[in-house]
Amino acid sequence: MKVEVVLTEADIAQEFAEAMQARDLPEKFFFWSPRSAMAWTELTKEPGLYGGLGETWTSIAGGAGALAQHFGRRVPVISFGAGDGARDRVLMAALKGAGCECLYYPVDASQAMLETACAGADDEDYETTGIKADISSPVHLVYCADAAEPPRLFIMSGNTISAFDPLAEIRYVAQCMHGGDRLIVDGELYHETRTMARRDNAAARKFIFATLSGVGIESDDGEVRFNHKRDERHEGLHLMTRAFRAARDLSATVGGEDVSLERGETIGLNFQYTYTPQSFRWLLREQGGLQILEEYSSADGRFLTAICKK
Ligand SMILES: C[S@@+](CC[C@H](N)C(=O)[O-])C[C@H]1O[C@@H](n2cnc3c(N)ncnc32)[C@H](O)[C@@H]1O
């Protein structure tokens, strides 16, 4: 297994300690420990997690012939926030069937997720180089993109873009793209009741506590509260937030140091944006400067996936 490390474990441990001090834990820490990665694997077994997105990827794979024609024999596939890489492999299998050789570069901050993605691709005989990097960093993104010569196929799937400020993130990703490159990116569409119900549930709480319990915060130490806000920068951007609120004075242990939390204090947890179809298109076109070549709406109407070029 070949893995290049841009973001070291020492960097992440330092950032995690700082994030706990700041009472604000971004997305990458929820996949970091092997325990969190296992909890994510469990969560992905919930049919409600991604709904119809799997079918969308089957449809995209069905159109692999056109992508193969565009790329020719060799296709570098660079997946930002690859997770277990399962979605990427659906498309790569179709590209292989269309006569392409895929060179696979899964990118993830989590060593455990990256190992899973690399092992899955190795098993299917793709030439694979994992890159351990922070995709919220424009510098890391450029480094990852430069792993292969254009034209490259970039992937950002599973609503991954939405755990960052999507207006900034799409600009950073677009900055990495050249003329012949393609980007497949998806976003979850907002629904007045279902969007919150999909988050505010026992399975999601279990996933969150896999990370919190790693620092000694257990489910009976407080509660996780979910909230919905509108991002006023543009019509149709819905921000789903969650926060842990301590029910009593607590002491968490982070990297051997005690972090005290007073009763009533909160820790901001990872958030997710959801969109109207119009605001997702606006994000790609106006913020990313991208052209949407094809659009796929999942059968359950929950996700919009776009194939874009610069
Ligand atoms: C929601 S999962 C999606 C995984 C996969 N793309 C899919 O479609 O199922 C997000 C992935 O992004 C990774 N991730 C989160 N924040 C990251 C960051 N700042 N840098 C790199 N990877 C990150 C997580 O470790 C996780 O594997």
PDB file of C-alpha atoms in Angstrom, residues 16-307:
ATOM      1  CA  PHE A  16      -7.439  18.373  17.655  1.00  0.00           C
ATOM      2  CA  ALA A  17      -6.101  19.705  20.978  1.00  0.00           C
ATOM      3  CA  GLU A  18      -6.470  23.288  19.683  1.00  0.00           C
ATOM      4  CA  ALA A  19      -9.979  22.581  18.368  1.00  0.00           C
ATOM      5  CA  MET A  20     -11.052  21.205  21.758  1.00  0.00           C
ATOM      6  CA  GLN A  21      -9.651  24.306  23.463  1.00  0.00           C
ATOM      7  CA  ALA A  22     -11.614  26.446  20.975  1.00  0.00           C
ATOM      8  CA  ARG A  23     -14.738  24.294  21.584  1.00  0.00           C
ATOM      9  CA  ASP A  24     -15.166  23.743  17.860  1.00  0.00           C
ATOM     10  CA  LEU A  25     -14.528  20.344  16.218  1.00  0.00           C
ATOM     11  CA  PRO A  26     -14.523  20.313  12.431  1.00  0.00           C
ATOM     12  CA  GLU A  27     -15.425  17.356  10.224  1.00  0.00           C
ATOM     13  CA  LYS A  28     -12.035  15.695   9.887  1.00  0.00           C
ATOM     14  CA  PHE A  29     -11.858  14.742  13.569  1.00  0.00           C
ATOM     15  CA  PHE A  30     -15.019  12.643  13.277  1.00  0.00           C
ATOM     16  CA  PHE A  31     -13.210  10.134  11.039  1.00  0.00           C
ATOM     17  CA  TRP A  32      -9.759  10.363  12.580  1.00  0.00           C
ATOM     18  CA  SER A  33      -9.479   7.579  15.169  1.00  0.00           C
ATOM     19  CA  PRO A  34      -9.922   3.937  14.154  1.00  0.00           C
ATOM     20  CA  ARG A  35     -12.949   3.896  16.478  1.00  0.00           C
ATOM     21  CA  SER A  36     -14.525   6.869  14.674  1.00  0.00           C
ATOM     22  CA  ALA A  37     -13.771   5.297  11.293  1.00  0.00           C
ATOM     23  CA  MET A  38     -15.452   2.071  12.451  1.00  0.00           C
ATOM     24  CA  ALA A  39     -18.469   4.074  13.646  1.00  0.00           C
ATOM     25  CA  TRP A  40     -18.637   5.714  10.211  1.00  0.00           C
ATOM     26  CA  THR A  41     -18.553   2.291   8.536  1.00  0.00           C
ATOM     27  CA  GLU A  42     -21.463   1.271  10.786  1.00  0.00           C
ATOM     28  CA  LEU A  43     -23.354   4.462   9.937  1.00  0.00           C
ATOM     29  CA  THR A  44     -22.931   3.908   6.191  1.00  0.00           C
ATOM     30  CA  LYS A  45     -24.897   0.661   6.612  1.00  0.00           C
ATOM     31  CA  GLU A  46     -27.964   2.774   7.506  1.00  0.00           C
ATOM     32  CA  PRO A  47     -29.983   2.927   4.274  1.00  0.00           C
ATOM     33  CA  GLY A  48     -31.158   6.430   5.230  1.00  0.00           C
ATOM     34  CA  LEU A  49     -27.639   7.892   5.315  1.00  0.00           C
ATOM     35  CA  TYR A  50     -27.210   8.384   1.600  1.00  0.00           C
ATOM     36  CA  GLY A  51     -30.633   7.344   0.294  1.00  0.00           C
ATOM     37  CA  GLY A  52     -30.648   7.342  -3.499  1.00  0.00           C
ATOM     38  CA  LEU A  53     -27.054   8.505  -3.970  1.00  0.00           C
ATOM     39  CA  GLY A  54     -25.867   4.937  -4.650  1.00  0.00           C
ATOM     40  CA  GLU A  55     -28.238   4.696  -7.631  1.00  0.00           C
ATOM     41  CA  THR A  56     -26.956   8.026  -8.931  1.00  0.00           C
ATOM     42  CA  TRP A  57     -23.437   6.601  -8.993  1.00  0.00           C
ATOM     43  CA  THR A  58     -24.683   3.543 -10.857  1.00  0.00           C
ATOM     44  CA  SER A  59     -26.142   5.945 -13.455  1.00  0.00           C
ATOM     45  CA  ILE A  60     -22.906   7.925 -13.639  1.00  0.00           C
ATOM     46  CA  ALA A  61     -21.041   4.638 -14.110  1.00  0.00           C
ATOM     47  CA  GLY A  62     -23.517   3.814 -16.880  1.00  0.00           C
ATOM     48  CA  GLY A  63     -22.239   6.891 -18.719  1.00  0.00           C
ATOM     49  CA  ALA A  64     -18.584   5.872 -18.302  1.00  0.00           C
ATOM     50  CA  GLY A  65     -18.246   5.393 -22.068  1.00  0.00           C
ATOM     51  CA  ALA A  66     -18.451   9.161 -22.658  1.00  0.00           C
ATOM     52  CA  LEU A  67     -15.942   9.851 -19.868  1.00  0.00           C
ATOM     53  CA  ALA A  68     -13.630   7.171 -21.287  1.00  0.00           C
ATOM     54  CA  GLN A  69     -13.799   8.824 -24.688  1.00  0.00           C
ATOM     55  CA  HIS A  70     -12.893  12.172 -23.162  1.00  0.00           C
ATOM     56  CA  PHE A  71      -9.949  10.873 -21.127  1.00  0.00           C
ATOM     57  CA  GLY A  72      -8.482   8.269 -23.447  1.00  0.00           C
ATOM     58  CA  ARG A  73      -6.625   5.225 -22.154  1.00  0.00           C
ATOM     59  CA  ARG A  74      -5.334   6.515 -18.797  1.00  0.00           C
ATOM     60  CA  VAL A  75      -7.567   8.267 -16.264  1.00  0.00           C
ATOM     61  CA  PRO A  76      -6.103   9.719 -13.082  1.00  0.00           C
ATOM     62  CA  VAL A  77      -8.950   9.624 -10.533  1.00  0.00           C
ATOM     63  CA  ILE A  78      -8.353  11.979  -7.599  1.00  0.00           C
ATOM     64  CA  SER A  79     -10.987  11.670  -4.903  1.00  0.00           C
ATOM     65  CA  PHE A  80     -11.084  14.430  -2.284  1.00  0.00           C
ATOM     66  CA  GLY A  81     -12.393  13.047   1.033  1.00  0.00           C
ATOM     67  CA  ALA A  82     -12.504   9.554  -0.478  1.00  0.00           C
ATOM     68  CA  GLY A  83     -13.744   7.785   2.667  1.00  0.00           C
ATOM     69  CA  ASP A  84     -13.785   4.034   2.000  1.00  0.00           C
ATOM     70  CA  GLY A  85     -13.599   4.754  -1.756  1.00  0.00           C
ATOM     71  CA  ALA A  86     -16.591   2.504  -2.504  1.00  0.00           C
ATOM     72  CA  ARG A  87     -18.319   5.086  -4.689  1.00  0.00           C
ATOM     73  CA  ASP A  88     -15.104   5.781  -6.594  1.00  0.00           C
ATOM     74  CA  ARG A  89     -14.666   2.080  -7.303  1.00  0.00           C
ATOM     75  CA  VAL A  90     -18.150   1.835  -8.860  1.00  0.00           C
ATOM     76  CA  LEU A  91     -17.102   4.390 -11.448  1.00  0.00           C
ATOM     77  CA  MET A  92     -13.584   3.021 -11.877  1.00  0.00           C
ATOM     78  CA  ALA A  93     -14.968  -0.462 -12.593  1.00  0.00           C
ATOM     79  CA  ALA A  94     -17.113   1.043 -15.362  1.00  0.00           C
ATOM     80  CA  LEU A  95     -14.172   3.030 -16.743  1.00  0.00           C
ATOM     81  CA  LYS A  96     -12.096  -0.138 -16.727  1.00  0.00           C
ATOM     82  CA  GLY A  97     -14.902  -1.903 -18.594  1.00  0.00           C
ATOM     83  CA  ALA A  98     -14.777   0.926 -21.160  1.00  0.00           C
ATOM     84  CA  GLY A  99     -11.090   0.204 -21.752  1.00  0.00           C
ATOM     85  CA  CYS A 100      -9.474   2.772 -19.424  1.00  0.00           C
ATOM     86  CA  GLU A 101      -6.670   2.253 -17.001  1.00  0.00           C
ATOM     87  CA  CYS A 102      -7.483   4.160 -13.799  1.00  0.00           C
ATOM     88  CA  LEU A 103      -4.690   5.576 -11.654  1.00  0.00           C
ATOM     89  CA  TYR A 104      -6.331   6.112  -8.313  1.00  0.00           C
ATOM     90  CA  TYR A 105      -5.434   8.816  -5.771  1.00  0.00           C
ATOM     91  CA  PRO A 106      -7.768   8.708  -2.770  1.00  0.00           C
ATOM     92  CA  VAL A 107      -7.215  11.761  -0.543  1.00  0.00           C
ATOM     93  CA  ASP A 108      -8.301  11.776   3.087  1.00  0.00           C
ATOM     94  CA  ALA A 109      -7.224  13.167   6.451  1.00  0.00           C
ATOM     95  CA  SER A 110      -8.044   9.891   8.167  1.00  0.00           C
ATOM     96  CA  GLN A 111      -5.339   7.231   8.017  1.00  0.00           C
ATOM     97  CA  ALA A 112      -7.943   4.554   8.753  1.00  0.00           C
ATOM     98  CA  MET A 113     -10.258   5.664   5.922  1.00  0.00           C
ATOM     99  CA  LEU A 114      -7.341   6.044   3.550  1.00  0.00           C
ATOM    100  CA  GLU A 115      -6.109   2.516   4.285  1.00  0.00           C
ATOM    101  CA  THR A 116      -9.614   1.199   3.577  1.00  0.00           C
ATOM    102  CA  ALA A 117      -9.815   3.077   0.259  1.00  0.00           C
ATOM    103  CA  CYS A 118      -6.322   1.958  -0.787  1.00  0.00           C
ATOM    104  CA  ALA A 119      -6.913  -1.670   0.222  1.00  0.00           C
ATOM    105  CA  GLY A 120     -10.229  -1.754  -1.684  1.00  0.00           C
ATOM    106  CA  ALA A 121      -8.568  -0.375  -4.818  1.00  0.00           C
ATOM    107  CA  ASP A 122      -5.472  -2.609  -4.452  1.00  0.00           C
ATOM    108  CA  ASP A 123      -7.792  -5.629  -4.245  1.00  0.00           C
ATOM    109  CA  GLU A 124      -9.307  -4.622  -7.571  1.00  0.00           C
ATOM    110  CA  ASP A 125      -5.851  -4.117  -9.096  1.00  0.00           C
ATOM    111  CA  TYR A 126      -5.891  -0.346  -9.584  1.00  0.00           C
ATOM    112  CA  GLU A 127      -2.576   1.425  -9.397  1.00  0.00           C
ATOM    113  CA  THR A 128      -3.197   3.367  -6.187  1.00  0.00           C
ATOM    114  CA  THR A 129      -1.435   6.089  -4.241  1.00  0.00           C
ATOM    115  CA  GLY A 130      -3.257   7.340  -1.162  1.00  0.00           C
ATOM    116  CA  ILE A 131      -2.605  10.920  -0.094  1.00  0.00           C
ATOM    117  CA  LYS A 132      -3.098  11.896   3.536  1.00  0.00           C
ATOM    118  CA  ALA A 133      -3.911  15.577   3.323  1.00  0.00           C
ATOM    119  CA  ASP A 134      -6.307  18.265   4.504  1.00  0.00           C
ATOM    120  CA  ILE A 135      -8.738  19.099   1.735  1.00  0.00           C
ATOM    121  CA  SER A 136      -9.785  22.319   3.464  1.00  0.00           C
ATOM    122  CA  SER A 137      -6.288  23.644   2.718  1.00  0.00           C
ATOM    123  CA  PRO A 138      -5.830  25.176  -0.770  1.00  0.00           C
ATOM    124  CA  VAL A 139      -2.129  24.290  -0.610  1.00  0.00           C
ATOM    125  CA  HIS A 140      -2.838  20.627   0.158  1.00  0.00           C
ATOM    126  CA  LEU A 141      -5.484  20.491  -2.593  1.00  0.00           C
ATOM    127  CA  VAL A 142      -3.005  21.773  -5.190  1.00  0.00           C
ATOM    128  CA  TYR A 143      -0.419  19.252  -3.996  1.00  0.00           C
ATOM    129  CA  CYS A 144      -2.948  16.416  -4.385  1.00  0.00           C
ATOM    130  CA  ALA A 145      -4.100  17.621  -7.805  1.00  0.00           C
ATOM    131  CA  ASP A 146      -0.489  17.762  -8.974  1.00  0.00           C
ATOM    132  CA  ALA A 147      -0.103  14.054  -8.224  1.00  0.00           C
ATOM    133  CA  ALA A 148      -1.095  13.476 -11.862  1.00  0.00           C
ATOM    134  CA  GLU A 149      -0.933  15.381 -15.139  1.00  0.00           C
ATOM    135  CA  PRO A 150      -4.170  16.774 -16.603  1.00  0.00           C
ATOM    136  CA  PRO A 151      -6.668  15.697 -17.776  1.00  0.00           C
ATOM    137  CA  ARG A 152      -7.755  14.332 -14.405  1.00  0.00           C
ATOM    138  CA  LEU A 153     -11.061  13.201 -12.977  1.00  0.00           C
ATOM    139  CA  PHE A 154     -11.722  14.810  -9.605  1.00  0.00           C
ATOM    140  CA  ILE A 155     -14.391  13.422  -7.308  1.00  0.00           C
ATOM    141  CA  MET A 156     -15.957  14.960  -4.215  1.00  0.00           C
ATOM    142  CA  SER A 157     -18.819  12.704  -3.212  1.00  0.00           C
ATOM    143  CA  GLY A 158     -21.126  11.948  -0.298  1.00  0.00           C
ATOM    144  CA  ASN A 159     -21.927  15.613   0.441  1.00  0.00           C
ATOM    145  CA  THR A 160     -18.255  16.019   1.401  1.00  0.00           C
ATOM    146  CA  ILE A 161     -18.037  19.613   0.146  1.00  0.00           C
ATOM    147  CA  SER A 162     -20.834  20.563   2.541  1.00  0.00           C
ATOM    148  CA  ALA A 163     -18.833  19.954   5.715  1.00  0.00           C
ATOM    149  CA  PHE A 164     -16.696  22.982   4.802  1.00  0.00           C
ATOM    150  CA  ASP A 165     -17.637  26.500   3.823  1.00  0.00           C
ATOM    151  CA  PRO A 166     -18.793  25.375   0.357  1.00  0.00           C
ATOM    152  CA  LEU A 167     -18.288  28.837  -1.164  1.00  0.00           C
ATOM    153  CA  ALA A 168     -14.596  28.769  -0.293  1.00  0.00           C
ATOM    154  CA  GLU A 169     -14.132  25.039  -0.869  1.00  0.00           C
ATOM    155  CA  ILE A 170     -15.494  25.027  -4.419  1.00  0.00           C
ATOM    156  CA  ARG A 171     -13.152  27.912  -5.276  1.00  0.00           C
ATOM    157  CA  TYR A 172     -10.165  25.992  -3.889  1.00  0.00           C
ATOM    158  CA  VAL A 173     -11.123  22.861  -5.830  1.00  0.00           C
ATOM    159  CA  ALA A 174     -11.738  24.848  -9.020  1.00  0.00           C
ATOM    160  CA  GLN A 175      -8.322  26.500  -8.652  1.00  0.00           C
ATOM    161  CA  CYS A 176      -6.779  23.034  -9.051  1.00  0.00           C
ATOM    162  CA  MET A 177      -8.615  22.368 -12.320  1.00  0.00           C
ATOM    163  CA  HIS A 178      -7.297  22.775 -15.851  1.00  0.00           C
ATOM    164  CA  GLY A 179      -9.102  22.706 -19.205  1.00  0.00           C
ATOM    165  CA  GLY A 180      -9.555  18.953 -19.731  1.00  0.00           C
ATOM    166  CA  ASP A 181     -10.191  18.084 -16.082  1.00  0.00           C
ATOM    167  CA  ARG A 182     -13.613  16.992 -14.885  1.00  0.00           C
ATOM    168  CA  LEU A 183     -15.132  17.222 -11.417  1.00  0.00           C
ATOM    169  CA  ILE A 184     -17.968  15.053 -10.124  1.00  0.00           C
ATOM    170  CA  VAL A 185     -19.458  16.697  -7.060  1.00  0.00           C
ATOM    171  CA  ASP A 186     -22.706  16.191  -5.187  1.00  0.00           C
ATOM    172  CA  GLY A 187     -24.781  18.163  -2.715  1.00  0.00           C
ATOM    173  CA  GLU A 188     -27.715  17.192  -0.532  1.00  0.00           C
ATOM    174  CA  LEU A 189     -30.938  19.066  -1.209  1.00  0.00           C
ATOM    175  CA  TYR A 190     -32.756  20.697   1.668  1.00  0.00           C
ATOM    176  CA  HIS A 191     -36.166  19.416   2.759  1.00  0.00           C
ATOM    177  CA  GLU A 192     -38.131  21.203   5.466  1.00  0.00           C
ATOM    178  CA  THR A 193     -38.626  18.154   7.700  1.00  0.00           C
ATOM    179  CA  ARG A 194     -36.566  15.266   6.336  1.00  0.00           C
ATOM    180  CA  THR A 195     -33.184  17.009   6.340  1.00  0.00           C
ATOM    181  CA  MET A 196     -33.248  17.438  10.114  1.00  0.00           C
ATOM    182  CA  ALA A 197     -34.819  14.008  10.763  1.00  0.00           C
ATOM    183  CA  ARG A 198     -31.937  12.373   8.875  1.00  0.00           C
ATOM    184  CA  ARG A 199     -29.472  14.007  11.266  1.00  0.00           C
ATOM    185  CA  ASP A 200     -31.266  14.212  14.599  1.00  0.00           C
ATOM    186  CA  ASN A 201     -31.482  10.486  15.326  1.00  0.00           C
ATOM    187  CA  ALA A 202     -29.914   7.718  17.429  1.00  0.00           C
ATOM    188  CA  ALA A 203     -27.586   6.401  14.701  1.00  0.00           C
ATOM    189  CA  ALA A 204     -26.085   9.870  14.086  1.00  0.00           C
ATOM    190  CA  ARG A 205     -25.636  10.426  17.838  1.00  0.00           C
ATOM    191  CA  LYS A 206     -23.816   7.100  18.138  1.00  0.00           C
ATOM    192  CA  PHE A 207     -21.421   8.221  15.379  1.00  0.00           C
ATOM    193  CA  ILE A 208     -20.779  11.554  17.137  1.00  0.00           C
ATOM    194  CA  PHE A 209     -20.103   9.899  20.488  1.00  0.00           C
ATOM    195  CA  ALA A 210     -17.530   7.548  18.944  1.00  0.00           C
ATOM    196  CA  THR A 211     -15.340  10.673  18.676  1.00  0.00           C
ATOM    197  CA  LEU A 212     -16.405  12.399  21.911  1.00  0.00           C
ATOM    198  CA  SER A 213     -15.938   9.256  23.985  1.00  0.00           C
ATOM    199  CA  GLY A 214     -12.335   9.170  22.733  1.00  0.00           C
ATOM    200  CA  VAL A 215     -11.732  12.224  24.958  1.00  0.00           C
ATOM    201  CA  GLY A 216     -13.840  10.891  27.817  1.00  0.00           C
ATOM    202  CA  ILE A 217     -17.184  12.564  27.019  1.00  0.00           C
ATOM    203  CA  GLU A 218     -19.999  10.020  27.129  1.00  0.00           C
ATOM    204  CA  SER A 219     -23.626  10.259  26.059  1.00  0.00           C
ATOM    205  CA  ASP A 220     -24.863  10.737  29.651  1.00  0.00           C
ATOM    206  CA  ASP A 221     -22.503  13.730  30.144  1.00  0.00           C
ATOM    207  CA  GLY A 222     -24.731  16.018  28.111  1.00  0.00           C
ATOM    208  CA  GLU A 223     -26.769  16.236  24.939  1.00  0.00           C
ATOM    209  CA  VAL A 224     -26.220  16.852  21.256  1.00  0.00           C
ATOM    210  CA  ARG A 225     -28.450  19.586  19.885  1.00  0.00           C
ATOM    211  CA  PHE A 226     -29.153  20.114  16.206  1.00  0.00           C
ATOM    212  CA  ASN A 227     -30.017  23.396  14.609  1.00  0.00           C
ATOM    213  CA  HIS A 228     -30.959  24.778  11.221  1.00  0.00           C
ATOM    214  CA  LYS A 229     -29.770  28.178  10.001  1.00  0.00           C
ATOM    215  CA  ARG A 230     -29.889  29.992   6.724  1.00  0.00           C
ATOM    216  CA  ASP A 231     -26.627  31.251   5.301  1.00  0.00           C
ATOM    217  CA  GLU A 232     -27.559  34.775   4.272  1.00  0.00           C
ATOM    218  CA  ARG A 233     -24.769  34.996   1.695  1.00  0.00           C
ATOM    219  CA  HIS A 234     -27.125  33.411  -0.805  1.00  0.00           C
ATOM    220  CA  GLU A 235     -30.751  32.325  -1.029  1.00  0.00           C
ATOM    221  CA  GLY A 236     -31.155  28.564  -0.608  1.00  0.00           C
ATOM    222  CA  LEU A 237     -28.049  27.758   1.461  1.00  0.00           C
ATOM    223  CA  HIS A 238     -29.161  25.817   4.548  1.00  0.00           C
ATOM    224  CA  LEU A 239     -26.699  25.117   7.328  1.00  0.00           C
ATOM    225  CA  MET A 240     -27.389  22.166   9.622  1.00  0.00           C
ATOM    226  CA  THR A 241     -25.344  22.527  12.802  1.00  0.00           C
ATOM    227  CA  ARG A 242     -24.874  20.358  15.879  1.00  0.00           C
ATOM    228  CA  ALA A 243     -23.355  21.047  19.248  1.00  0.00           C
ATOM    229  CA  PHE A 244     -22.654  19.115  22.432  1.00  0.00           C
ATOM    230  CA  ARG A 245     -23.930  20.813  25.596  1.00  0.00           C
ATOM    231  CA  ALA A 246     -22.455  19.675  28.928  1.00  0.00           C
ATOM    232  CA  ALA A 247     -25.113  18.702  31.488  1.00  0.00           C
ATOM    233  CA  ARG A 248     -22.585  19.152  34.326  1.00  0.00           C
ATOM    234  CA  ASP A 249     -18.977  20.165  34.914  1.00  0.00           C
ATOM    235  CA  LEU A 250     -16.772  17.790  32.933  1.00  0.00           C
ATOM    236  CA  SER A 251     -13.161  17.053  32.297  1.00  0.00           C
ATOM    237  CA  ALA A 252     -12.115  15.780  28.866  1.00  0.00           C
ATOM    238  CA  THR A 253      -8.639  14.381  28.240  1.00  0.00           C
ATOM    239  CA  VAL A 254      -7.000  15.451  25.009  1.00  0.00           C
ATOM    240  CA  GLY A 255      -3.467  14.241  24.264  1.00  0.00           C
ATOM    241  CA  GLY A 256      -2.871  13.671  27.971  1.00  0.00           C
ATOM    242  CA  GLU A 257      -4.017  17.212  28.906  1.00  0.00           C
ATOM    243  CA  ASP A 258      -7.219  17.947  30.819  1.00  0.00           C
ATOM    244  CA  VAL A 259      -9.771  20.227  29.179  1.00  0.00           C
ATOM    245  CA  SER A 260     -12.430  21.423  31.617  1.00  0.00           C
ATOM    246  CA  LEU A 261     -15.965  22.055  30.468  1.00  0.00           C
ATOM    247  CA  GLU A 262     -18.415  23.861  32.703  1.00  0.00           C
ATOM    248  CA  ARG A 263     -22.028  22.835  32.949  1.00  0.00           C
ATOM    249  CA  GLY A 264     -23.955  24.468  30.089  1.00  0.00           C
ATOM    250  CA  GLU A 265     -20.825  24.971  27.961  1.00  0.00           C
ATOM    251  CA  THR A 266     -21.046  23.822  24.360  1.00  0.00           C
ATOM    252  CA  ILE A 267     -18.667  22.323  21.813  1.00  0.00           C
ATOM    253  CA  GLY A 268     -19.545  23.068  18.199  1.00  0.00           C
ATOM    254  CA  LEU A 269     -19.505  19.839  16.191  1.00  0.00           C
ATOM    255  CA  ASN A 270     -19.191  19.243  12.468  1.00  0.00           C
ATOM    256  CA  PHE A 271     -21.840  20.957  10.356  1.00  0.00           C
ATOM    257  CA  GLN A 272     -23.333  20.259   6.959  1.00  0.00           C
ATOM    258  CA  TYR A 273     -24.743  22.511   4.301  1.00  0.00           C
ATOM    259  CA  THR A 274     -27.754  21.483   2.275  1.00  0.00           C
ATOM    260  CA  TYR A 275     -29.086  23.323  -0.774  1.00  0.00           C
ATOM    261  CA  THR A 276     -31.907  24.137  -3.074  1.00  0.00           C
ATOM    262  CA  PRO A 277     -31.149  22.922  -6.626  1.00  0.00           C
ATOM    263  CA  GLN A 278     -30.722  26.565  -7.657  1.00  0.00           C
ATOM    264  CA  SER A 279     -28.267  27.384  -4.895  1.00  0.00           C
ATOM    265  CA  PHE A 280     -26.184  24.259  -5.616  1.00  0.00           C
ATOM    266  CA  ARG A 281     -25.947  25.244  -9.299  1.00  0.00           C
ATOM    267  CA  TRP A 282     -25.107  28.822  -8.249  1.00  0.00           C
ATOM    268  CA  LEU A 283     -22.344  27.471  -6.021  1.00  0.00           C
ATOM    269  CA  LEU A 284     -20.744  25.537  -8.864  1.00  0.00           C
ATOM    270  CA  ARG A 285     -21.204  28.188 -11.541  1.00  0.00           C
ATOM    271  CA  GLU A 286     -20.805  31.501  -9.751  1.00  0.00           C
ATOM    272  CA  GLN A 287     -18.485  30.568  -6.876  1.00  0.00           C
ATOM    273  CA  GLY A 288     -16.509  27.821  -8.609  1.00  0.00           C
ATOM    274  CA  GLY A 289     -16.582  29.358 -12.092  1.00  0.00           C
ATOM    275  CA  LEU A 290     -17.473  25.884 -13.374  1.00  0.00           C
ATOM    276  CA  GLN A 291     -19.628  24.759 -16.252  1.00  0.00           C
ATOM    277  CA  ILE A 292     -22.134  22.006 -15.479  1.00  0.00           C
ATOM    278  CA  LEU A 293     -21.940  19.420 -18.269  1.00  0.00           C
ATOM    279  CA  GLU A 294     -24.348  16.907 -16.804  1.00  0.00           C
ATOM    280  CA  GLU A 295     -26.621  16.771 -13.836  1.00  0.00           C
ATOM    281  CA  TYR A 296     -28.014  13.751 -11.998  1.00  0.00           C
ATOM    282  CA  SER A 297     -30.914  14.009  -9.579  1.00  0.00           C
ATOM    283  CA  SER A 298     -31.115  10.992  -7.257  1.00  0.00           C
ATOM    284  CA  ALA A 299     -34.312   8.958  -7.637  1.00  0.00           C
ATOM    285  CA  ASP A 300     -35.432  10.008  -4.137  1.00  0.00           C
ATOM    286  CA  GLY A 301     -34.821  13.660  -5.029  1.00  0.00           C
ATOM    287  CA  ARG A 302     -32.345  14.023  -2.199  1.00  0.00           C
ATOM    288  CA  PHE A 303     -29.018  14.588  -3.948  1.00  0.00           C
ATOM    289  CA  LEU A 304     -27.946  16.592  -6.941  1.00  0.00           C
ATOM    290  CA  THR A 305     -24.731  15.413  -8.585  1.00  0.00           C
ATOM    291  CA  ALA A 306     -22.984  17.366 -11.308  1.00  0.00           C
ATOM    292  CA  ILE A 307     -20.211  16.608 -13.748  1.00  0.00           C
TER     293      ILE A 307
END
